[in-house]
Amino acid sequence: MSNNPTDQFKISNLVDIANIGGVDIALTNSAVFMIAAVATISLFLTLSTRGRTLVPNRWQSVAEMAYEFVANTVRSTAGNDGMRFFPFVFTLFTFILMLNLFGMIPYFFTVTSHIIITFALAMLVISVVLIYGIMRHGLRFFKLFMPSGVPVPILFILTPVEIVSFLSRPVSLSLRLFANMMAGHIALKLFASFIVMLGGLGFAGMLGAVLPLLVTVALTALEFLVAYLQAFIFAVLTCVYLHDALHPEH
Amino acid sequence: MSETKKNGRSNDDADHRLRELDERLALQRRKSDPAYQEGSGREVSGIGKAVRLVSEFASAILVGILMGYGIDQLLGSTPWGILIFLLIGFAAGLLNLVRAAKRLEMEEAGFDETSSKDDL
């Protein structure tokens, strides 16, 4: 392991598959962890709900809690008709949560610390909002950019502002998740390498290393919280944007 | 006459006791509400809140600058696109901020009462 705090984000090709027109197609460590996350979630949900007892056992109640938690979030944020998007939101939430938690295991790769991944997820959300909104409301969907009850001269200023605000959603959605995960992992790596560096300086150094050790322990706990919180915020904001697709009139 | 008076008094008594119970219940509820609890969890969520708000603001300005730059490249109107869209991005950022702050407030008020967030 090197001491460079950004080395942990390096993508490496594990299995080369093809090279089409100069574009390298390979199974990367990022892809492996995404597959592992999907496999873990599927396996966990299938096995834990296999019994389907009325009084749930431990595993089944974890699965039920996850379901109810996301269902409550969707209902309270997107409304009852937002429940048609429940599978979408649940998939996003569990996928991001699992990727974030995988990143907390030493030597594991943090997929969500790459902005292209988070941006792709955010674009998926915004595409669903746009396509569903236009499918369901037609051109009335664009009333989203024209708040009702505003005088016409003001609309000329407000409409571009609303459009930029709408376009900034995927950016802020992806930036937030990516920045949180990357900053957290860099901070963890930095403080952890301080321990090693100080520890190499003899007895006084070892005494000094206690401080970064404490910080690392605290940061690890904080990072677990951030891993969960960021997945939750992503799901909540997805629901808020889906609410716009369902009810474009403000 | 004395009968009704007695009844009334006992009703008053029951009302009084009920009100007292209400107050005690409200106190307990407030104590167990995580939003009212002090401690490290609060600070952490404070940082989280700050990051959320900052990303809302910064992303709108970023999108504004990118749009302005793109329009300048297409139309060759060099400083004007970026200038105007930077301002629009700033306004959109403020709009995002206000909405995000409203959302945060509602989340803190509790998820049960947020079914009527039509103005978001």
mmCIF file of C-alpha atoms in Angstrom:
data_model
loop_
_atom_site.group_PDB
_atom_site.id
_atom_site.type_symbol
_atom_site.label_atom_id
_atom_site.label_comp_id
_atom_site.label_asym_id
_atom_site.label_seq_id
_atom_site.Cartn_x
_atom_site.Cartn_y
_atom_site.Cartn_z
ATOM 1 C CA MET A 1 0.000 0.000 0.000
ATOM 2 C CA SER A 2 1.366 3.385 -0.911
ATOM 3 C CA ASN A 3 0.957 6.497 1.181
ATOM 4 C CA ASN A 4 -0.599 8.484 -1.628
ATOM 5 C CA PRO A 5 -4.149 9.227 -0.449
ATOM 6 C CA THR A 6 -5.578 9.213 -3.984
ATOM 7 C CA ASP A 7 -4.160 5.843 -4.998
ATOM 8 C CA GLN A 8 -7.225 4.136 -3.551
ATOM 9 C CA PHE A 9 -9.361 5.629 -6.323
ATOM 10 C CA LYS A 10 -7.354 4.150 -9.192
ATOM 11 C CA ILE A 11 -9.310 2.096 -11.699
ATOM 12 C CA SER A 12 -7.515 -1.008 -12.854
ATOM 13 C CA ASN A 13 -8.483 -3.434 -15.580
ATOM 14 C CA LEU A 14 -8.918 -6.898 -14.169
ATOM 15 C CA VAL A 15 -10.093 -8.759 -17.282
ATOM 16 C CA ASP A 16 -9.703 -7.246 -20.733
ATOM 17 C CA ILE A 17 -12.729 -8.060 -22.827
ATOM 18 C CA ALA A 18 -12.462 -6.127 -26.050
ATOM 19 C CA ASN A 19 -11.048 -3.036 -27.687
ATOM 20 C CA ILE A 20 -13.582 -1.437 -29.999
ATOM 21 C CA GLY A 21 -12.300 1.505 -32.005
ATOM 22 C CA GLY A 22 -9.773 2.544 -29.360
ATOM 23 C CA VAL A 23 -12.300 2.260 -26.540
ATOM 24 C CA ASP A 24 -11.084 -0.180 -23.946
ATOM 25 C CA ILE A 25 -13.817 -2.463 -22.694
ATOM 26 C CA ALA A 26 -12.702 -4.357 -19.636
ATOM 27 C CA LEU A 27 -13.910 -5.678 -16.341
ATOM 28 C CA THR A 28 -12.523 -3.079 -13.925
ATOM 29 C CA ASN A 29 -12.317 -3.204 -10.144
ATOM 30 C CA SER A 30 -15.167 -0.675 -10.110
ATOM 31 C CA ALA A 31 -17.371 -2.993 -12.175
ATOM 32 C CA VAL A 32 -16.506 -5.950 -9.967
ATOM 33 C CA PHE A 33 -17.639 -4.085 -6.867
ATOM 34 C CA MET A 34 -20.859 -2.980 -8.541
ATOM 35 C CA ILE A 35 -21.602 -6.592 -9.479
ATOM 36 C CA ALA A 36 -20.721 -7.670 -5.945
ATOM 37 C CA ALA A 37 -23.078 -5.053 -4.478
ATOM 38 C CA VAL A 38 -25.967 -6.144 -6.691
ATOM 39 C CA ALA A 39 -25.264 -9.803 -5.914
ATOM 40 C CA THR A 40 -25.130 -9.118 -2.165
ATOM 41 C CA ILE A 41 -28.403 -7.203 -2.167
ATOM 42 C CA SER A 42 -30.205 -9.794 -4.288
ATOM 43 C CA LEU A 43 -28.875 -12.659 -2.230
ATOM 44 C CA PHE A 44 -29.708 -10.965 1.065
ATOM 45 C CA LEU A 45 -33.250 -10.039 0.071
ATOM 46 C CA THR A 46 -33.971 -13.442 -1.464
ATOM 47 C CA LEU A 47 -32.611 -15.453 1.440
ATOM 48 C CA SER A 48 -34.036 -13.246 4.192
ATOM 49 C CA THR A 49 -37.567 -13.324 2.784
ATOM 50 C CA ARG A 50 -37.491 -17.010 1.874
ATOM 51 C CA GLY A 51 -39.319 -18.050 5.028
ATOM 52 C CA ARG A 52 -41.993 -15.325 4.806
ATOM 53 C CA THR A 53 -43.201 -16.004 8.319
ATOM 54 C CA LEU A 54 -45.889 -13.839 9.902
ATOM 55 C CA VAL A 55 -43.645 -13.174 12.877
ATOM 56 C CA PRO A 56 -40.388 -12.314 11.115
ATOM 57 C CA ASN A 57 -37.075 -13.714 12.215
ATOM 58 C CA ARG A 58 -34.026 -11.472 12.530
ATOM 59 C CA TRP A 59 -33.030 -11.391 8.858
ATOM 60 C CA GLN A 60 -36.547 -11.030 7.577
ATOM 61 C CA SER A 61 -37.198 -8.099 9.891
ATOM 62 C CA VAL A 62 -34.104 -6.325 8.553
ATOM 63 C CA ALA A 63 -35.450 -6.752 5.025
ATOM 64 C CA GLU A 64 -38.897 -5.589 6.133
ATOM 65 C CA MET A 65 -37.427 -2.568 7.880
ATOM 66 C CA ALA A 66 -35.549 -1.615 4.724
ATOM 67 C CA TYR A 67 -38.758 -1.937 2.723
ATOM 68 C CA GLU A 68 -40.834 0.079 5.172
ATOM 69 C CA PHE A 69 -38.188 2.755 5.568
ATOM 70 C CA VAL A 70 -37.989 3.408 1.829
ATOM 71 C CA ALA A 71 -41.763 3.078 1.411
ATOM 72 C CA ASN A 72 -42.357 5.696 4.110
ATOM 73 C CA THR A 73 -39.837 8.022 2.509
ATOM 74 C CA VAL A 74 -41.487 7.663 -0.889
ATOM 75 C CA ARG A 75 -44.996 8.141 0.512
ATOM 76 C CA SER A 76 -44.153 11.190 2.589
ATOM 77 C CA THR A 77 -42.031 12.891 -0.079
ATOM 78 C CA ALA A 78 -43.507 11.921 -3.454
ATOM 79 C CA GLY A 79 -47.064 11.232 -2.260
ATOM 80 C CA ASN A 80 -49.105 8.064 -2.510
ATOM 81 C CA ASP A 81 -49.062 7.972 -6.306
ATOM 82 C CA GLY A 82 -45.288 8.133 -6.049
ATOM 83 C CA MET A 83 -45.379 4.518 -4.890
ATOM 84 C CA ARG A 84 -45.263 3.404 -8.526
ATOM 85 C CA PHE A 85 -41.628 4.499 -8.393
ATOM 86 C CA PHE A 86 -40.947 2.505 -5.255
ATOM 87 C CA PRO A 87 -38.912 -0.228 -7.024
ATOM 88 C CA PHE A 88 -36.769 2.447 -8.658
ATOM 89 C CA VAL A 89 -36.086 4.345 -5.422
ATOM 90 C CA PHE A 90 -35.525 1.158 -3.431
ATOM 91 C CA THR A 91 -33.009 -0.089 -5.993
ATOM 92 C CA LEU A 92 -31.156 3.218 -6.003
ATOM 93 C CA PHE A 93 -31.088 3.427 -2.213
ATOM 94 C CA THR A 94 -29.873 -0.120 -1.587
ATOM 95 C CA PHE A 95 -27.359 0.043 -4.447
ATOM 96 C CA ILE A 96 -25.761 3.284 -3.243
ATOM 97 C CA LEU A 97 -25.885 2.201 0.399
ATOM 98 C CA MET A 98 -24.204 -1.120 -0.402
ATOM 99 C CA LEU A 99 -21.513 0.565 -2.525
ATOM 100 C CA ASN A 100 -20.835 3.112 0.238
ATOM 101 C CA LEU A 101 -20.653 0.409 2.897
ATOM 102 C CA PHE A 102 -18.394 -1.754 0.726
ATOM 103 C CA GLY A 103 -16.086 1.238 0.524
ATOM 104 C CA MET A 104 -15.725 1.161 4.308
ATOM 105 C CA ILE A 105 -14.129 -2.300 4.260
ATOM 106 C CA PRO A 106 -10.310 -2.007 4.135
ATOM 107 C CA TYR A 107 -8.744 -2.687 0.706
ATOM 108 C CA PHE A 108 -12.156 -2.456 -0.941
ATOM 109 C CA PHE A 109 -12.810 -0.023 -3.754
ATOM 110 C CA THR A 110 -15.295 2.830 -3.243
ATOM 111 C CA VAL A 111 -17.324 2.956 -6.437
ATOM 112 C CA THR A 112 -19.298 6.051 -5.428
ATOM 113 C CA SER A 113 -16.112 8.108 -5.059
ATOM 114 C CA HIS A 114 -16.022 8.474 -8.849
ATOM 115 C CA ILE A 115 -18.065 11.372 -10.171
ATOM 116 C CA ILE A 116 -18.879 9.578 -13.412
ATOM 117 C CA ILE A 117 -20.721 6.883 -11.448
ATOM 118 C CA THR A 118 -22.703 9.318 -9.319
ATOM 119 C CA PHE A 119 -23.382 11.531 -12.331
ATOM 120 C CA ALA A 120 -24.686 8.553 -14.294
ATOM 121 C CA LEU A 121 -27.030 7.696 -11.415
ATOM 122 C CA ALA A 122 -28.207 11.316 -11.165
ATOM 123 C CA MET A 123 -28.797 11.488 -14.926
ATOM 124 C CA LEU A 124 -30.828 8.301 -14.645
ATOM 125 C CA VAL A 125 -33.049 9.992 -12.046
ATOM 126 C CA ILE A 126 -33.450 13.177 -14.091
ATOM 127 C CA SER A 127 -34.181 11.184 -17.277
ATOM 128 C CA VAL A 128 -36.901 9.269 -15.459
ATOM 129 C CA VAL A 129 -38.369 12.576 -14.201
ATOM 130 C CA LEU A 130 -38.260 14.150 -17.678
ATOM 131 C CA ILE A 131 -39.534 11.151 -19.646
ATOM 132 C CA TYR A 132 -42.270 10.237 -17.178
ATOM 133 C CA GLY A 133 -43.305 13.884 -16.733
ATOM 134 C CA ILE A 134 -43.646 14.438 -20.475
ATOM 135 C CA MET A 135 -45.346 11.060 -20.981
ATOM 136 C CA ARG A 136 -47.922 11.741 -18.326
ATOM 137 C CA HIS A 137 -48.502 15.488 -18.674
ATOM 138 C CA GLY A 138 -47.316 16.223 -22.200
ATOM 139 C CA LEU A 139 -46.402 19.854 -22.690
ATOM 140 C CA ARG A 140 -48.035 20.747 -19.392
ATOM 141 C CA PHE A 141 -44.916 19.312 -17.775
ATOM 142 C CA PHE A 142 -43.039 22.443 -18.815
ATOM 143 C CA LYS A 143 -45.279 24.462 -16.518
ATOM 144 C CA LEU A 144 -42.653 23.375 -14.011
ATOM 145 C CA PHE A 145 -40.570 26.236 -15.392
ATOM 146 C CA MET A 146 -43.409 28.768 -15.282
ATOM 147 C CA PRO A 147 -44.782 29.177 -11.785
ATOM 148 C CA SER A 148 -48.437 30.175 -11.897
ATOM 149 C CA GLY A 149 -49.568 33.571 -10.689
ATOM 150 C CA VAL A 150 -46.435 35.397 -11.783
ATOM 151 C CA PRO A 151 -46.745 38.553 -13.931
ATOM 152 C CA VAL A 152 -45.596 38.096 -17.539
ATOM 153 C CA PRO A 153 -42.553 40.458 -17.479
ATOM 154 C CA ILE A 154 -41.143 38.599 -14.476
ATOM 155 C CA LEU A 155 -41.608 35.277 -16.309
ATOM 156 C CA PHE A 156 -38.891 36.298 -18.796
ATOM 157 C CA ILE A 157 -36.400 36.350 -15.930
ATOM 158 C CA LEU A 158 -37.880 33.568 -13.839
ATOM 159 C CA THR A 159 -38.134 30.924 -16.573
ATOM 160 C CA PRO A 160 -34.389 30.837 -17.363
ATOM 161 C CA VAL A 161 -33.696 30.802 -13.640
ATOM 162 C CA GLU A 162 -36.036 27.840 -13.173
ATOM 163 C CA ILE A 163 -34.490 26.014 -16.138
ATOM 164 C CA VAL A 164 -30.963 26.481 -14.788
ATOM 165 C CA SER A 165 -32.221 25.401 -11.372
ATOM 166 C CA PHE A 166 -33.681 22.241 -12.921
ATOM 167 C CA LEU A 167 -30.499 21.514 -14.862
ATOM 168 C CA SER A 168 -28.414 21.975 -11.725
ATOM 169 C CA ARG A 169 -30.231 19.127 -9.990
ATOM 170 C CA PRO A 170 -28.269 16.225 -11.463
ATOM 171 C CA VAL A 171 -25.064 18.190 -10.902
ATOM 172 C CA SER A 172 -25.742 18.846 -7.233
ATOM 173 C CA LEU A 173 -27.080 15.328 -6.723
ATOM 174 C CA SER A 174 -23.925 13.745 -8.131
ATOM 175 C CA LEU A 175 -21.492 16.303 -6.680
ATOM 176 C CA ARG A 176 -22.779 15.779 -3.163
ATOM 177 C CA LEU A 177 -22.463 12.012 -3.117
ATOM 178 C CA PHE A 178 -19.110 12.015 -4.904
ATOM 179 C CA ALA A 179 -17.586 14.815 -2.785
ATOM 180 C CA ASN A 180 -18.694 13.262 0.484
ATOM 181 C CA MET A 181 -17.341 9.833 -0.329
ATOM 182 C CA MET A 182 -14.067 11.039 -1.815
ATOM 183 C CA ALA A 183 -13.325 13.601 0.910
ATOM 184 C CA GLY A 184 -14.124 11.105 3.641
ATOM 185 C CA HIS A 185 -11.873 8.415 2.225
ATOM 186 C CA ILE A 186 -8.998 10.840 1.618
ATOM 187 C CA ALA A 187 -9.275 12.121 5.201
ATOM 188 C CA LEU A 188 -9.319 8.560 6.542
ATOM 189 C CA LYS A 189 -6.267 7.622 4.474
ATOM 190 C CA LEU A 190 -4.381 10.774 5.495
ATOM 191 C CA PHE A 191 -4.882 10.287 9.221
ATOM 192 C CA ALA A 192 -4.170 6.573 8.985
ATOM 193 C CA SER A 193 -0.876 7.262 7.201
ATOM 194 C CA PHE A 194 0.030 9.815 9.897
ATOM 195 C CA ILE A 195 -0.077 6.950 12.395
ATOM 196 C CA VAL A 196 2.423 4.944 10.369
ATOM 197 C CA MET A 197 4.701 7.910 9.724
ATOM 198 C CA LEU A 198 4.751 8.991 13.382
ATOM 199 C CA GLY A 199 5.120 5.401 14.531
ATOM 200 C CA GLY A 200 8.380 5.170 12.580
ATOM 201 C CA LEU A 201 9.926 7.992 14.607
ATOM 202 C CA GLY A 202 10.681 6.025 17.760
ATOM 203 C CA PHE A 203 9.008 6.167 21.154
ATOM 204 C CA ALA A 204 8.022 9.864 21.124
ATOM 205 C CA GLY A 205 6.537 9.372 17.695
ATOM 206 C CA MET A 206 4.485 6.429 18.905
ATOM 207 C CA LEU A 207 3.091 8.556 21.719
ATOM 208 C CA GLY A 208 2.233 11.224 19.183
ATOM 209 C CA ALA A 209 0.593 8.633 16.950
ATOM 210 C CA VAL A 210 -2.143 8.140 19.527
ATOM 211 C CA LEU A 211 -3.776 11.365 18.396
ATOM 212 C CA PRO A 212 -4.252 10.469 14.709
ATOM 213 C CA LEU A 213 -5.334 7.002 15.817
ATOM 214 C CA LEU A 214 -8.159 8.528 17.838
ATOM 215 C CA VAL A 215 -9.088 10.752 14.911
ATOM 216 C CA THR A 216 -9.096 7.745 12.579
ATOM 217 C CA VAL A 217 -11.418 5.816 14.874
ATOM 218 C CA ALA A 218 -13.764 8.804 15.109
ATOM 219 C CA LEU A 219 -13.618 9.363 11.337
ATOM 220 C CA THR A 220 -14.449 5.725 10.680
ATOM 221 C CA ALA A 221 -17.615 6.061 12.725
ATOM 222 C CA LEU A 222 -18.433 9.322 10.973
ATOM 223 C CA GLU A 223 -17.872 7.714 7.581
ATOM 224 C CA PHE A 224 -20.347 4.942 8.357
ATOM 225 C CA LEU A 225 -22.904 7.624 9.180
ATOM 226 C CA VAL A 226 -22.059 9.523 5.977
ATOM 227 C CA ALA A 227 -22.313 6.307 3.931
ATOM 228 C CA TYR A 228 -25.865 5.775 5.145
ATOM 229 C CA LEU A 229 -26.856 9.450 5.139
ATOM 230 C CA GLN A 230 -25.723 10.083 1.570
ATOM 231 C CA ALA A 231 -27.636 7.078 0.264
ATOM 232 C CA PHE A 232 -30.692 8.319 2.152
ATOM 233 C CA ILE A 233 -30.365 11.896 0.852
ATOM 234 C CA PHE A 234 -29.994 10.600 -2.693
ATOM 235 C CA ALA A 235 -33.227 8.616 -2.263
ATOM 236 C CA VAL A 236 -35.101 11.548 -0.681
ATOM 237 C CA LEU A 237 -34.076 13.974 -3.408
ATOM 238 C CA THR A 238 -35.025 11.412 -6.046
ATOM 239 C CA CYS A 239 -38.480 11.326 -4.459
ATOM 240 C CA VAL A 240 -38.671 15.143 -4.399
ATOM 241 C CA TYR A 241 -37.844 15.292 -8.113
ATOM 242 C CA LEU A 242 -40.303 12.499 -8.883
ATOM 243 C CA HIS A 243 -42.926 14.554 -7.072
ATOM 244 C CA ASP A 244 -42.290 17.262 -9.687
ATOM 245 C CA ALA A 245 -42.807 14.730 -12.455
ATOM 246 C CA LEU A 246 -46.123 13.688 -10.920
ATOM 247 C CA HIS A 247 -47.351 17.206 -10.125
ATOM 248 C CA PRO A 248 -45.572 19.729 -12.337
ATOM 249 C CA GLU A 249 -47.936 22.562 -11.341
ATOM 250 C CA HIS A 250 -46.344 24.111 -8.306
ATOM 251 C CA MET B 1 -78.726 21.620 42.158
ATOM 252 C CA SER B 2 -76.052 20.339 44.440
ATOM 253 C CA GLU B 3 -75.902 17.183 42.335
ATOM 254 C CA THR B 4 -75.043 19.070 39.137
ATOM 255 C CA LYS B 5 -72.569 21.201 40.979
ATOM 256 C CA LYS B 6 -70.814 18.124 42.195
ATOM 257 C CA ASN B 7 -70.848 16.629 38.694
ATOM 258 C CA GLY B 8 -69.409 19.808 37.252
ATOM 259 C CA ARG B 9 -66.643 19.843 39.779
ATOM 260 C CA SER B 10 -65.675 16.264 39.064
ATOM 261 C CA ASN B 11 -65.675 17.042 35.334
ATOM 262 C CA ASP B 12 -63.410 19.999 35.961
ATOM 263 C CA ASP B 13 -61.198 17.765 37.987
ATOM 264 C CA ALA B 14 -60.982 15.200 35.197
ATOM 265 C CA ASP B 15 -60.313 17.927 32.620
ATOM 266 C CA HIS B 16 -57.587 19.304 34.789
ATOM 267 C CA ARG B 17 -55.967 15.929 35.228
ATOM 268 C CA LEU B 18 -56.205 15.234 31.492
ATOM 269 C CA ARG B 19 -54.516 18.532 30.718
ATOM 270 C CA GLU B 20 -51.773 17.719 33.173
ATOM 271 C CA LEU B 21 -51.263 14.358 31.505
ATOM 272 C CA ASP B 22 -51.109 16.067 28.102
ATOM 273 C CA GLU B 23 -48.395 18.382 29.324
ATOM 274 C CA ARG B 24 -46.385 15.548 30.805
ATOM 275 C CA LEU B 25 -46.740 13.513 27.608
ATOM 276 C CA ALA B 26 -45.648 16.453 25.482
ATOM 277 C CA LEU B 27 -42.600 16.909 27.693
ATOM 278 C CA GLN B 28 -41.645 13.251 27.369
ATOM 279 C CA ARG B 29 -42.148 13.353 23.621
ATOM 280 C CA ARG B 30 -39.943 16.400 23.327
ATOM 281 C CA LYS B 31 -37.265 14.686 25.397
ATOM 282 C CA SER B 32 -37.220 11.581 23.209
ATOM 283 C CA ASP B 33 -37.302 13.560 19.947
ATOM 284 C CA PRO B 34 -33.825 13.278 18.377
ATOM 285 C CA ALA B 35 -34.112 16.797 16.964
ATOM 286 C CA TYR B 36 -34.068 18.179 20.488
ATOM 287 C CA GLN B 37 -31.143 16.150 21.697
ATOM 288 C CA GLU B 38 -27.768 17.806 22.018
ATOM 289 C CA GLY B 39 -24.538 16.028 21.300
ATOM 290 C CA SER B 40 -22.177 14.934 18.577
ATOM 291 C CA GLY B 41 -24.932 13.653 16.332
ATOM 292 C CA ARG B 42 -26.241 17.173 15.996
ATOM 293 C CA GLU B 43 -22.881 18.571 14.952
ATOM 294 C CA VAL B 44 -22.447 15.869 12.335
ATOM 295 C CA SER B 45 -25.830 16.578 10.837
ATOM 296 C CA GLY B 46 -24.848 20.263 10.874
ATOM 297 C CA ILE B 47 -21.889 19.523 8.583
ATOM 298 C CA GLY B 48 -24.151 17.374 6.438
ATOM 299 C CA LYS B 49 -26.632 20.220 6.162
ATOM 300 C CA ALA B 50 -23.885 22.649 5.185
ATOM 301 C CA VAL B 51 -22.611 20.316 2.454
ATOM 302 C CA ARG B 52 -26.130 19.848 1.128
ATOM 303 C CA LEU B 53 -26.804 23.569 0.921
ATOM 304 C CA VAL B 54 -23.419 24.423 -0.557
ATOM 305 C CA SER B 55 -23.734 21.811 -3.290
ATOM 306 C CA GLU B 56 -27.184 23.160 -4.195
ATOM 307 C CA PHE B 57 -25.791 26.658 -4.569
ATOM 308 C CA ALA B 58 -22.506 25.800 -6.284
ATOM 309 C CA SER B 59 -24.012 23.412 -8.825
ATOM 310 C CA ALA B 60 -26.434 26.054 -10.132
ATOM 311 C CA ILE B 61 -23.609 28.543 -10.670
ATOM 312 C CA LEU B 62 -21.564 25.806 -12.358
ATOM 313 C CA VAL B 63 -24.418 24.950 -14.705
ATOM 314 C CA GLY B 64 -24.963 28.661 -15.410
ATOM 315 C CA ILE B 65 -21.316 29.202 -16.334
ATOM 316 C CA LEU B 66 -21.252 26.081 -18.521
ATOM 317 C CA MET B 67 -24.423 27.124 -20.352
ATOM 318 C CA GLY B 68 -23.098 30.639 -20.866
ATOM 319 C CA TYR B 69 -19.780 29.306 -22.123
ATOM 320 C CA GLY B 70 -21.544 26.940 -24.519
ATOM 321 C CA ILE B 71 -23.729 29.746 -25.891
ATOM 322 C CA ASP B 72 -20.649 31.944 -26.319
ATOM 323 C CA GLN B 73 -18.872 29.189 -28.217
ATOM 324 C CA LEU B 74 -21.900 28.673 -30.485
ATOM 325 C CA LEU B 75 -22.780 32.314 -31.155
ATOM 326 C CA GLY B 76 -19.388 33.961 -30.692
ATOM 327 C CA SER B 77 -20.813 36.513 -28.265
ATOM 328 C CA THR B 78 -17.912 36.118 -25.959
ATOM 329 C CA PRO B 79 -18.270 37.903 -22.686
ATOM 330 C CA TRP B 80 -22.063 38.261 -22.705
ATOM 331 C CA GLY B 81 -23.233 34.665 -22.495
ATOM 332 C CA ILE B 82 -21.086 33.862 -19.478
ATOM 333 C CA LEU B 83 -21.948 37.180 -17.820
ATOM 334 C CA ILE B 84 -25.699 36.796 -18.170
ATOM 335 C CA PHE B 85 -25.805 33.098 -17.383
ATOM 336 C CA LEU B 86 -23.536 33.540 -14.385
ATOM 337 C CA LEU B 87 -26.136 35.922 -12.981
ATOM 338 C CA ILE B 88 -28.973 33.547 -13.880
ATOM 339 C CA GLY B 89 -27.021 30.707 -12.283
ATOM 340 C CA PHE B 90 -26.573 32.794 -9.159
ATOM 341 C CA ALA B 91 -30.309 33.442 -8.997
ATOM 342 C CA ALA B 92 -31.036 29.754 -9.590
ATOM 343 C CA GLY B 93 -28.572 28.894 -6.850
ATOM 344 C CA LEU B 94 -30.421 31.140 -4.418
ATOM 345 C CA LEU B 95 -33.714 29.561 -5.486
ATOM 346 C CA ASN B 96 -32.204 26.111 -4.882
ATOM 347 C CA LEU B 97 -30.918 27.252 -1.489
ATOM 348 C CA VAL B 98 -34.320 28.511 -0.370
ATOM 349 C CA ARG B 99 -36.012 25.299 -1.503
ATOM 350 C CA ALA B 100 -33.394 23.097 0.141
ATOM 351 C CA ALA B 101 -33.649 25.057 3.373
ATOM 352 C CA LYS B 102 -37.444 24.690 3.296
ATOM 353 C CA ARG B 103 -37.049 20.956 2.725
ATOM 354 C CA LEU B 104 -34.599 20.650 5.620
ATOM 355 C CA GLU B 105 -37.001 22.522 7.866
ATOM 356 C CA MET B 106 -39.812 20.161 6.909
ATOM 357 C CA GLU B 107 -37.615 17.120 7.488
ATOM 358 C CA GLU B 108 -36.851 18.408 10.944
ATOM 359 C CA ALA B 109 -40.506 19.073 11.638
ATOM 360 C CA GLY B 110 -41.108 15.398 11.019
ATOM 361 C CA PHE B 111 -41.897 13.214 8.076
ATOM 362 C CA ASP B 112 -45.532 12.606 8.999
ATOM 363 C CA GLU B 113 -46.560 16.198 8.352
ATOM 364 C CA THR B 114 -44.784 16.605 5.022
ATOM 365 C CA SER B 115 -47.460 15.117 2.784
ATOM 366 C CA SER B 116 -48.549 18.588 1.669
ATOM 367 C CA LYS B 117 -45.270 19.936 0.320
ATOM 368 C CA ASP B 118 -46.822 21.240 -2.838
ATOM 369 C CA ASP B 119 -44.726 24.357 -2.994
ATOM 370 C CA LEU B 120 -41.477 22.470 -3.439
#
